Amino acid sequence: MAKHLTDIDIHNIVSLLDGWDSDYKLTWDNLCELALKKHKISSTRQTIQKPIRIKTAFKERKEALKSGEDKPKIPPSLSIAAKRIDKLANENSRLERENDGLLAQFVVWQYNAYANGMTIEQLNRAMPAKPAK
């Protein structure tokens, strides 16, 4: 049985997708191999593609690679910096989309709380302490 992915595993895999080199074909199997090599995440394709964050990031990166963005030739000395900038730009746009989704969800929750008569005090009440083991 394949191991379950933690939030850190999901973050690491999405980070791999953000920085995916266009010289390599993006497939689920290649992603699994790279996750094992870079982050020691040993998992199956089926397990890796279950989390919605990974599935969405994979789909968006695949579409970006298919769109054939022509990148200018750069000297090798700038190659590493250009890859880093590209990775950060991809990560930034993905995080903005995730944030927009969370903000939309918050608006729904806000409306439902208002419609059901919840007060600000009820919403801001601290969570109960975890029982000691």
mmCIF file of N, CA and C in Angstrom:
data_model
loop_
_atom_site.group_PDB
_atom_site.id
_atom_site.type_symbol
_atom_site.label_atom_id
_atom_site.label_comp_id
_atom_site.label_asym_id
_atom_site.label_seq_id
_atom_site.Cartn_x
_atom_site.Cartn_y
_atom_site.Cartn_z
ATOM 1 N N MET A 1 0.843 -1.177 0.000
ATOM 2 C CA MET A 1 0.000 0.000 0.000
ATOM 3 C C MET A 1 0.890 1.243 0.000
ATOM 4 N N ALA A 2 0.587 2.188 -0.860
ATOM 5 C CA ALA A 2 1.372 3.406 -0.969
ATOM 6 C C ALA A 2 1.121 4.298 0.237
ATOM 7 N N LYS A 3 2.168 5.059 0.603
ATOM 8 C CA LYS A 3 2.021 5.930 1.768
ATOM 9 C C LYS A 3 1.151 7.131 1.433
ATOM 10 N N HIS A 4 0.485 7.662 2.445
ATOM 11 C CA HIS A 4 -0.326 8.860 2.266
ATOM 12 C C HIS A 4 0.594 10.064 2.193
ATOM 13 N N LEU A 5 0.216 11.037 1.408
ATOM 14 C CA LEU A 5 1.021 12.239 1.262
ATOM 15 C C LEU A 5 0.690 13.229 2.374
ATOM 16 N N THR A 6 1.731 13.787 2.971
ATOM 17 C CA THR A 6 1.542 14.824 3.979
ATOM 18 C C THR A 6 1.421 16.175 3.276
ATOM 19 N N ASP A 7 1.060 17.201 4.037
ATOM 20 C CA ASP A 7 0.991 18.548 3.466
ATOM 21 C C ASP A 7 2.357 18.983 2.942
ATOM 22 N N ILE A 8 3.410 18.594 3.644
ATOM 23 C CA ILE A 8 4.766 18.943 3.199
ATOM 24 C C ILE A 8 5.088 18.227 1.895
ATOM 25 N N ASP A 9 4.704 16.950 1.784
ATOM 26 C CA ASP A 9 4.918 16.211 0.534
ATOM 27 C C ASP A 9 4.192 16.898 -0.622
ATOM 28 N N ILE A 10 2.954 17.290 -0.389
ATOM 29 C CA ILE A 10 2.165 17.953 -1.434
ATOM 30 C C ILE A 10 2.831 19.261 -1.836
ATOM 31 N N HIS A 11 3.282 20.030 -0.846
ATOM 32 C CA HIS A 11 3.974 21.293 -1.131
ATOM 33 C C HIS A 11 5.227 21.036 -1.969
ATOM 34 N N ASN A 12 6.003 20.024 -1.598
ATOM 35 C CA ASN A 12 7.235 19.719 -2.329
ATOM 36 C C ASN A 12 6.953 19.286 -3.766
ATOM 37 N N ILE A 13 5.922 18.506 -3.971
ATOM 38 C CA ILE A 13 5.585 18.043 -5.319
ATOM 39 C C ILE A 13 5.088 19.204 -6.174
ATOM 40 N N VAL A 14 4.257 20.068 -5.597
ATOM 41 C CA VAL A 14 3.776 21.238 -6.340
ATOM 42 C C VAL A 14 4.948 22.153 -6.682
ATOM 43 N N SER A 15 5.905 22.250 -5.768
ATOM 44 C CA SER A 15 7.101 23.055 -6.021
ATOM 45 C C SER A 15 7.904 22.478 -7.191
ATOM 46 N N LEU A 16 7.966 21.159 -7.276
ATOM 47 C CA LEU A 16 8.637 20.526 -8.422
ATOM 48 C C LEU A 16 7.939 20.901 -9.723
ATOM 49 N N LEU A 17 6.621 20.917 -9.693
ATOM 50 C CA LEU A 17 5.858 21.280 -10.894
ATOM 51 C C LEU A 17 6.077 22.742 -11.268
ATOM 52 N N ASP A 18 6.143 23.620 -10.259
ATOM 53 C CA ASP A 18 6.372 25.039 -10.537
ATOM 54 C C ASP A 18 7.699 25.251 -11.264
ATOM 55 N N GLY A 19 8.695 24.447 -10.919
ATOM 56 C CA GLY A 19 10.008 24.617 -11.520
ATOM 57 C C GLY A 19 10.329 23.607 -12.605
ATOM 58 N N TRP A 20 9.314 22.954 -13.154
ATOM 59 C CA TRP A 20 9.541 21.904 -14.147
ATOM 60 C C TRP A 20 10.271 22.460 -15.363
ATOM 61 N N ASP A 21 11.363 21.810 -15.730
ATOM 62 C CA ASP A 21 12.180 22.222 -16.867
ATOM 63 C C ASP A 21 11.498 21.797 -18.162
ATOM 64 N N SER A 22 11.335 22.737 -19.072
ATOM 65 C CA SER A 22 10.632 22.448 -20.327
ATOM 66 C C SER A 22 11.412 21.490 -21.223
ATOM 67 N N ASP A 23 12.673 21.220 -20.881
ATOM 68 C CA ASP A 23 13.461 20.264 -21.663
ATOM 69 C C ASP A 23 13.035 18.823 -21.391
ATOM 70 N N TYR A 24 12.331 18.586 -20.283
ATOM 71 C CA TYR A 24 11.907 17.241 -19.910
ATOM 72 C C TYR A 24 10.396 17.116 -20.055
ATOM 73 N N LYS A 25 9.970 15.958 -20.555
ATOM 74 C CA LYS A 25 8.539 15.718 -20.736
ATOM 75 C C LYS A 25 7.865 15.600 -19.371
ATOM 76 N N LEU A 26 6.750 16.288 -19.222
ATOM 77 C CA LEU A 26 6.003 16.247 -17.970
ATOM 78 C C LEU A 26 4.986 15.115 -18.024
ATOM 79 N N THR A 27 5.262 14.055 -17.266
ATOM 80 C CA THR A 27 4.337 12.930 -17.126
ATOM 81 C C THR A 27 4.225 12.612 -15.640
ATOM 82 N N TRP A 28 3.172 11.890 -15.283
ATOM 83 C CA TRP A 28 3.010 11.504 -13.883
ATOM 84 C C TRP A 28 4.171 10.625 -13.435
ATOM 85 N N ASP A 29 4.613 9.711 -14.297
ATOM 86 C CA ASP A 29 5.721 8.829 -13.930
ATOM 87 C C ASP A 29 7.014 9.612 -13.729
ATOM 88 N N ASN A 30 7.281 10.584 -14.617
ATOM 89 C CA ASN A 30 8.479 11.408 -14.456
ATOM 90 C C ASN A 30 8.402 12.235 -13.174
ATOM 91 N N LEU A 31 7.209 12.700 -12.844
ATOM 92 C CA LEU A 31 7.029 13.457 -11.606
ATOM 93 C C LEU A 31 7.291 12.560 -10.394
ATOM 94 N N CYS A 32 6.807 11.329 -10.434
ATOM 95 C CA CYS A 32 7.051 10.380 -9.339
ATOM 96 C C CYS A 32 8.544 10.134 -9.159
ATOM 97 N N GLU A 33 9.252 9.949 -10.278
ATOM 98 C CA GLU A 33 10.696 9.709 -10.223
ATOM 99 C C GLU A 33 11.432 10.906 -9.636
ATOM 100 N N LEU A 34 11.062 12.104 -10.063
ATOM 101 C CA LEU A 34 11.726 13.304 -9.561
ATOM 102 C C LEU A 34 11.407 13.530 -8.083
ATOM 103 N N ALA A 35 10.175 13.243 -7.669
ATOM 104 C CA ALA A 35 9.798 13.386 -6.258
ATOM 105 C C ALA A 35 10.619 12.430 -5.392
ATOM 106 N N LEU A 36 10.856 11.240 -5.889
ATOM 107 C CA LEU A 36 11.677 10.273 -5.166
ATOM 108 C C LEU A 36 13.124 10.747 -5.100
ATOM 109 N N LYS A 37 13.633 11.216 -6.221
ATOM 110 C CA LYS A 37 15.035 11.642 -6.305
ATOM 111 C C LYS A 37 15.309 12.884 -5.457
ATOM 112 N N LYS A 38 14.444 13.894 -5.559
ATOM 113 C CA LYS A 38 14.702 15.177 -4.889
ATOM 114 C C LYS A 38 14.231 15.209 -3.436
ATOM 115 N N HIS A 39 13.091 14.564 -3.142
ATOM 116 C CA HIS A 39 12.489 14.700 -1.812
ATOM 117 C C HIS A 39 12.261 13.367 -1.100
ATOM 118 N N LYS A 40 12.735 12.287 -1.678
ATOM 119 C CA LYS A 40 12.578 10.950 -1.080
ATOM 120 C C LYS A 40 11.110 10.606 -0.838
ATOM 121 N N ILE A 41 10.241 11.072 -1.761
ATOM 122 C CA ILE A 41 8.809 10.767 -1.673
ATOM 123 C C ILE A 41 8.550 9.570 -2.578
ATOM 124 N N SER A 42 8.422 8.408 -1.965
ATOM 125 C CA SER A 42 8.187 7.185 -2.722
ATOM 126 C C SER A 42 6.686 6.919 -2.742
ATOM 127 N N SER A 43 6.090 7.154 -3.910
ATOM 128 C CA SER A 43 4.648 7.003 -4.007
ATOM 129 C C SER A 43 4.268 6.623 -5.429
ATOM 130 N N THR A 44 3.071 6.128 -5.584
ATOM 131 C CA THR A 44 2.604 5.736 -6.909
ATOM 132 C C THR A 44 1.995 6.928 -7.631
ATOM 133 N N ARG A 45 1.833 6.786 -8.917
ATOM 134 C CA ARG A 45 1.210 7.830 -9.733
ATOM 135 C C ARG A 45 -0.194 8.117 -9.225
ATOM 136 N N GLN A 46 -0.923 7.069 -8.886
ATOM 137 C CA GLN A 46 -2.306 7.235 -8.437
ATOM 138 C C GLN A 46 -2.375 8.046 -7.139
ATOM 139 N N THR A 47 -1.451 7.782 -6.226
ATOM 140 C CA THR A 47 -1.435 8.512 -4.957
ATOM 141 C C THR A 47 -1.044 9.965 -5.169
ATOM 142 N N ILE A 48 -0.068 10.192 -6.034
ATOM 143 C CA ILE A 48 0.412 11.560 -6.261
ATOM 144 C C ILE A 48 -0.643 12.407 -6.956
ATOM 145 N N GLN A 49 -1.460 11.823 -7.805
ATOM 146 C CA GLN A 49 -2.414 12.652 -8.543
ATOM 147 C C GLN A 49 -3.748 12.839 -7.817
ATOM 148 N N LYS A 50 -3.908 12.283 -6.620
ATOM 149 C CA LYS A 50 -5.165 12.456 -5.879
ATOM 150 C C LYS A 50 -5.359 13.865 -5.315
ATOM 151 N N PRO A 51 -4.364 14.454 -4.636
ATOM 152 C CA PRO A 51 -4.602 15.792 -4.059
ATOM 153 C C PRO A 51 -4.911 16.825 -5.143
ATOM 154 N N ILE A 52 -5.936 17.618 -4.915
ATOM 155 C CA ILE A 52 -6.394 18.582 -5.914
ATOM 156 C C ILE A 52 -5.321 19.623 -6.219
ATOM 157 N N ARG A 53 -4.521 20.004 -5.218
ATOM 158 C CA ARG A 53 -3.460 20.991 -5.464
ATOM 159 C C ARG A 53 -2.442 20.456 -6.464
ATOM 160 N N ILE A 54 -2.074 19.183 -6.334
ATOM 161 C CA ILE A 54 -1.104 18.597 -7.259
ATOM 162 C C ILE A 54 -1.735 18.446 -8.634
ATOM 163 N N LYS A 55 -2.963 17.935 -8.673
ATOM 164 C CA LYS A 55 -3.633 17.716 -9.954
ATOM 165 C C LYS A 55 -3.787 19.029 -10.722
ATOM 166 N N THR A 56 -4.184 20.090 -10.021
ATOM 167 C CA THR A 56 -4.363 21.393 -10.666
ATOM 168 C C THR A 56 -3.030 21.961 -11.139
ATOM 169 N N ALA A 57 -2.007 21.887 -10.285
ATOM 170 C CA ALA A 57 -0.688 22.405 -10.661
ATOM 171 C C ALA A 57 -0.127 21.633 -11.857
ATOM 172 N N PHE A 58 -0.346 20.307 -11.880
ATOM 173 C CA PHE A 58 0.127 19.482 -12.992
ATOM 174 C C PHE A 58 -0.559 19.906 -14.289
ATOM 175 N N LYS A 59 -1.881 20.043 -14.226
ATOM 176 C CA LYS A 59 -2.652 20.406 -15.419
ATOM 177 C C LYS A 59 -2.226 21.774 -15.954
ATOM 178 N N GLU A 60 -2.079 22.743 -15.050
ATOM 179 C CA GLU A 60 -1.704 24.090 -15.473
ATOM 180 C C GLU A 60 -0.296 24.127 -16.058
ATOM 181 N N ARG A 61 0.626 23.383 -15.445
ATOM 182 C CA ARG A 61 2.006 23.369 -15.956
ATOM 183 C C ARG A 61 2.062 22.667 -17.309
ATOM 184 N N LYS A 62 1.300 21.589 -17.448
ATOM 185 C CA LYS A 62 1.244 20.853 -18.712
ATOM 186 C C LYS A 62 0.727 21.767 -19.827
ATOM 187 N N GLU A 63 -0.337 22.525 -19.531
ATOM 188 C CA GLU A 63 -0.891 23.451 -20.523
ATOM 189 C C GLU A 63 0.109 24.549 -20.875
ATOM 190 N N ALA A 64 0.841 25.040 -19.880
ATOM 191 C CA ALA A 64 1.842 26.080 -20.143
ATOM 192 C C ALA A 64 2.958 25.537 -21.030
ATOM 193 N N LEU A 65 3.352 24.294 -20.797
ATOM 194 C CA LEU A 65 4.405 23.692 -21.619
ATOM 195 C C LEU A 65 3.911 23.437 -23.037
ATOM 196 N N LYS A 66 2.632 23.040 -23.173
ATOM 197 C CA LYS A 66 2.067 22.776 -24.501
ATOM 198 C C LYS A 66 1.879 24.049 -25.310
ATOM 199 N N SER A 67 1.672 25.174 -24.626
ATOM 200 C CA SER A 67 1.424 26.424 -25.344
ATOM 201 C C SER A 67 2.644 26.866 -26.134
ATOM 202 N N GLY A 68 3.781 26.224 -25.895
ATOM 203 C CA GLY A 68 4.983 26.498 -26.675
ATOM 204 C C GLY A 68 5.546 27.882 -26.449
ATOM 205 N N GLU A 69 5.594 28.289 -25.213
ATOM 206 C CA GLU A 69 6.181 29.584 -24.907
ATOM 207 C C GLU A 69 7.624 29.599 -25.411
ATOM 208 N N ASP A 70 7.880 30.453 -26.394
ATOM 209 C CA ASP A 70 9.232 30.556 -26.927
ATOM 210 C C ASP A 70 10.079 31.386 -25.977
ATOM 211 N N LYS A 71 11.087 30.752 -25.435
ATOM 212 C CA LYS A 71 11.964 31.460 -24.523
ATOM 213 C C LYS A 71 13.252 31.790 -25.269
ATOM 214 N N PRO A 72 13.733 33.015 -25.115
ATOM 215 C CA PRO A 72 14.952 33.391 -25.822
ATOM 216 C C PRO A 72 16.149 32.596 -25.315
ATOM 217 N N LYS A 73 17.115 32.390 -26.197
ATOM 218 C CA LYS A 73 18.346 31.706 -25.812
ATOM 219 C C LYS A 73 19.127 32.620 -24.880
ATOM 220 N N ILE A 74 19.620 32.040 -23.802
ATOM 221 C CA ILE A 74 20.390 32.834 -22.861
ATOM 222 C C ILE A 74 21.729 32.158 -22.609
ATOM 223 N N PRO A 75 22.719 32.935 -22.235
ATOM 224 C CA PRO A 75 24.017 32.337 -21.939
ATOM 225 C C PRO A 75 23.906 31.390 -20.744
ATOM 226 N N PRO A 76 24.731 30.353 -20.710
ATOM 227 C CA PRO A 76 24.657 29.388 -19.605
ATOM 228 C C PRO A 76 24.829 30.028 -18.228
ATOM 229 N N SER A 77 25.585 31.113 -18.163
ATOM 230 C CA SER A 77 25.805 31.755 -16.865
ATOM 231 C C SER A 77 24.507 32.315 -16.282
ATOM 232 N N LEU A 78 23.546 32.642 -17.138
ATOM 233 C CA LEU A 78 22.273 33.182 -16.667
ATOM 234 C C LEU A 78 21.179 32.123 -16.588
ATOM 235 N N SER A 79 21.483 30.933 -17.043
ATOM 236 C CA SER A 79 20.481 29.875 -17.111
ATOM 237 C C SER A 79 19.883 29.548 -15.743
ATOM 238 N N ILE A 80 20.728 29.429 -14.741
ATOM 239 C CA ILE A 80 20.242 29.072 -13.401
ATOM 240 C C ILE A 80 19.330 30.163 -12.857
ATOM 241 N N ALA A 81 19.738 31.416 -13.030
ATOM 242 C CA ALA A 81 18.911 32.530 -12.550
ATOM 243 C C ALA A 81 17.584 32.580 -13.300
ATOM 244 N N ALA A 82 17.616 32.339 -14.606
ATOM 245 C CA ALA A 82 16.384 32.370 -15.400
ATOM 246 C C ALA A 82 15.434 31.257 -14.966
ATOM 247 N N LYS A 83 15.970 30.068 -14.676
ATOM 248 C CA LYS A 83 15.132 28.961 -14.216
ATOM 249 C C LYS A 83 14.514 29.285 -12.861
ATOM 250 N N ARG A 84 15.296 29.906 -11.999
ATOM 251 C CA ARG A 84 14.785 30.277 -10.671
ATOM 252 C C ARG A 84 13.665 31.318 -10.799
ATOM 253 N N ILE A 85 13.877 32.300 -11.647
ATOM 254 C CA ILE A 85 12.852 33.328 -11.858
ATOM 255 C C ILE A 85 11.586 32.702 -12.426
ATOM 256 N N ASP A 86 11.749 31.797 -13.392
ATOM 257 C CA ASP A 86 10.599 31.127 -14.001
ATOM 258 C C ASP A 86 9.840 30.305 -12.958
ATOM 259 N N LYS A 87 10.586 29.589 -12.109
ATOM 260 C CA LYS A 87 9.959 28.780 -11.061
ATOM 261 C C LYS A 87 9.174 29.668 -10.101
ATOM 262 N N LEU A 88 9.777 30.788 -9.700
ATOM 263 C CA LEU A 88 9.106 31.690 -8.765
ATOM 264 C C LEU A 88 7.878 32.346 -9.389
ATOM 265 N N ALA A 89 7.962 32.675 -10.672
ATOM 266 C CA ALA A 89 6.807 33.264 -11.357
ATOM 267 C C ALA A 89 5.667 32.251 -11.441
ATOM 268 N N ASN A 90 5.995 30.995 -11.760
ATOM 269 C CA ASN A 90 4.974 29.942 -11.813
ATOM 270 C C ASN A 90 4.348 29.719 -10.438
ATOM 271 N N GLU A 91 5.197 29.677 -9.411
ATOM 272 C CA GLU A 91 4.708 29.471 -8.052
ATOM 273 C C GLU A 91 3.809 30.633 -7.628
ATOM 274 N N ASN A 92 4.229 31.842 -7.951
ATOM 275 C CA ASN A 92 3.452 33.025 -7.587
ATOM 276 C C ASN A 92 2.065 33.002 -8.231
ATOM 277 N N SER A 93 1.993 32.689 -9.513
ATOM 278 C CA SER A 93 0.686 32.676 -10.179
ATOM 279 C C SER A 93 -0.195 31.551 -9.635
ATOM 280 N N ARG A 94 0.396 30.397 -9.320
ATOM 281 C CA ARG A 94 -0.379 29.299 -8.743
ATOM 282 C C ARG A 94 -0.915 29.690 -7.369
ATOM 283 N N LEU A 95 -0.071 30.314 -6.549
ATOM 284 C CA LEU A 95 -0.504 30.721 -5.216
ATOM 285 C C LEU A 95 -1.596 31.787 -5.281
ATOM 286 N N GLU A 96 -1.516 32.671 -6.261
ATOM 287 C CA GLU A 96 -2.570 33.674 -6.429
ATOM 288 C C GLU A 96 -3.904 33.008 -6.768
ATOM 289 N N ARG A 97 -3.875 31.993 -7.636
ATOM 290 C CA ARG A 97 -5.112 31.281 -7.977
ATOM 291 C C ARG A 97 -5.663 30.534 -6.757
ATOM 292 N N GLU A 98 -4.763 29.877 -5.982
ATOM 293 C CA GLU A 98 -5.206 29.180 -4.777
ATOM 294 C C GLU A 98 -5.815 30.167 -3.787
ATOM 295 N N ASN A 99 -5.176 31.319 -3.629
ATOM 296 C CA ASN A 99 -5.676 32.339 -2.707
ATOM 297 C C ASN A 99 -7.047 32.848 -3.146
ATOM 298 N N ASP A 100 -7.232 33.061 -4.440
ATOM 299 C CA ASP A 100 -8.536 33.495 -4.947
ATOM 300 C C ASP A 100 -9.618 32.471 -4.610
ATOM 301 N N GLY A 101 -9.279 31.183 -4.749
ATOM 302 C CA GLY A 101 -10.234 30.129 -4.406
ATOM 303 C C GLY A 101 -10.578 30.132 -2.926
ATOM 304 N N LEU A 102 -9.565 30.350 -2.080
ATOM 305 C CA LEU A 102 -9.809 30.396 -0.638
ATOM 306 C C LEU A 102 -10.640 31.620 -0.252
ATOM 307 N N LEU A 103 -10.381 32.746 -0.905
ATOM 308 C CA LEU A 103 -11.171 33.947 -0.623
ATOM 309 C C LEU A 103 -12.632 33.749 -1.027
ATOM 310 N N ALA A 104 -12.860 33.090 -2.149
ATOM 311 C CA ALA A 104 -14.233 32.810 -2.578
ATOM 312 C C ALA A 104 -14.924 31.891 -1.570
ATOM 313 N N GLN A 105 -14.193 30.896 -1.064
ATOM 314 C CA GLN A 105 -14.759 29.989 -0.058
ATOM 315 C C GLN A 105 -15.090 30.755 1.216
ATOM 316 N N PHE A 106 -14.211 31.680 1.595
ATOM 317 C CA PHE A 106 -14.450 32.477 2.797
ATOM 318 C C PHE A 106 -15.724 33.310 2.669
ATOM 319 N N VAL A 107 -15.972 33.877 1.499
ATOM 320 C CA VAL A 107 -17.187 34.676 1.285
ATOM 321 C C VAL A 107 -18.430 33.807 1.487
ATOM 322 N N VAL A 108 -18.384 32.573 0.989
ATOM 323 C CA VAL A 108 -19.515 31.648 1.180
ATOM 324 C C VAL A 108 -19.709 31.377 2.665
ATOM 325 N N TRP A 109 -18.621 31.103 3.389
ATOM 326 C CA TRP A 109 -18.720 30.841 4.826
ATOM 327 C C TRP A 109 -19.236 32.073 5.568
ATOM 328 N N GLN A 110 -18.748 33.230 5.160
ATOM 329 C CA GLN A 110 -19.178 34.474 5.797
ATOM 330 C C GLN A 110 -20.687 34.668 5.631
ATOM 331 N N TYR A 111 -21.182 34.444 4.440
ATOM 332 C CA TYR A 111 -22.623 34.577 4.192
ATOM 333 C C TYR A 111 -23.407 33.565 5.028
ATOM 334 N N ASN A 112 -22.953 32.312 5.030
ATOM 335 C CA ASN A 112 -23.666 31.276 5.786
ATOM 336 C C ASN A 112 -23.674 31.577 7.278
ATOM 337 N N ALA A 113 -22.573 32.106 7.799
ATOM 338 C CA ALA A 113 -22.519 32.469 9.217
ATOM 339 C C ALA A 113 -23.518 33.587 9.504
ATOM 340 N N TYR A 114 -23.558 34.580 8.635
ATOM 341 C CA TYR A 114 -24.501 35.692 8.794
ATOM 342 C C TYR A 114 -25.948 35.195 8.702
ATOM 343 N N ALA A 115 -26.225 34.344 7.713
ATOM 344 C CA ALA A 115 -27.582 33.846 7.488
ATOM 345 C C ALA A 115 -28.071 32.993 8.654
ATOM 346 N N ASN A 116 -27.150 32.370 9.384
ATOM 347 C CA ASN A 116 -27.530 31.518 10.509
ATOM 348 C C ASN A 116 -27.376 32.220 11.852
ATOM 349 N N GLY A 117 -27.184 33.539 11.824
ATOM 350 C CA GLY A 117 -27.183 34.329 13.048
ATOM 351 C C GLY A 117 -25.957 34.199 13.925
ATOM 352 N N MET A 118 -24.818 33.814 13.373
ATOM 353 C CA MET A 118 -23.606 33.715 14.188
ATOM 354 C C MET A 118 -23.028 35.108 14.415
ATOM 355 N N THR A 119 -22.481 35.312 15.607
ATOM 356 C CA THR A 119 -21.884 36.605 15.936
ATOM 357 C C THR A 119 -20.380 36.557 15.691
ATOM 358 N N ILE A 120 -19.777 37.740 15.651
ATOM 359 C CA ILE A 120 -18.321 37.831 15.491
ATOM 360 C C ILE A 120 -17.624 37.129 16.653
ATOM 361 N N GLU A 121 -18.177 37.271 17.858
ATOM 362 C CA GLU A 121 -17.580 36.634 19.035
ATOM 363 C C GLU A 121 -17.572 35.110 18.878
ATOM 364 N N GLN A 122 -18.655 34.557 18.354
ATOM 365 C CA GLN A 122 -18.711 33.107 18.142
ATOM 366 C C GLN A 122 -17.683 32.677 17.098
ATOM 367 N N LEU A 123 -17.548 33.460 16.048
ATOM 368 C CA LEU A 123 -16.605 33.101 14.989
ATOM 369 C C LEU A 123 -15.153 33.219 15.446
ATOM 370 N N ASN A 124 -14.873 34.164 16.347
ATOM 371 C CA ASN A 124 -13.499 34.397 16.799
ATOM 372 C C ASN A 124 -13.131 33.607 18.048
ATOM 373 N N ARG A 125 -14.061 32.817 18.568
ATOM 374 C CA ARG A 125 -13.783 32.025 19.762
ATOM 375 C C ARG A 125 -12.619 31.070 19.484
ATOM 376 N N ALA A 126 -11.700 30.969 20.455
ATOM 377 C CA ALA A 126 -10.530 30.097 20.298
ATOM 378 C C ALA A 126 -10.963 28.637 20.229
ATOM 379 N N MET A 127 -10.161 27.855 19.538
ATOM 380 C CA MET A 127 -10.449 26.424 19.451
ATOM 381 C C MET A 127 -10.163 25.781 20.801
ATOM 382 N N PRO A 128 -10.862 24.699 21.146
ATOM 383 C CA PRO A 128 -10.605 24.037 22.427
ATOM 384 C C PRO A 128 -9.197 23.449 22.452
ATOM 385 N N ALA A 129 -8.630 23.413 23.650
ATOM 386 C CA ALA A 129 -7.281 22.863 23.807
ATOM 387 C C ALA A 129 -7.298 21.370 23.523
ATOM 388 N N LYS A 130 -6.195 20.903 22.993
ATOM 389 C CA LYS A 130 -6.053 19.488 22.687
ATOM 390 C C LYS A 130 -5.856 18.722 23.999
ATOM 391 N N PRO A 131 -6.580 17.617 24.206
ATOM 392 C CA PRO A 131 -6.409 16.875 25.463
ATOM 393 C C PRO A 131 -5.002 16.279 25.565
ATOM 394 N N ALA A 132 -4.440 16.313 26.757
ATOM 395 C CA ALA A 132 -3.100 15.756 26.984
ATOM 396 C C ALA A 132 -3.162 14.241 26.913
ATOM 397 N N LYS A 133 -2.108 13.667 26.391
ATOM 398 C CA LYS A 133 -2.071 12.201 26.263
ATOM 399 C C LYS A 133 -1.467 11.566 27.471
#
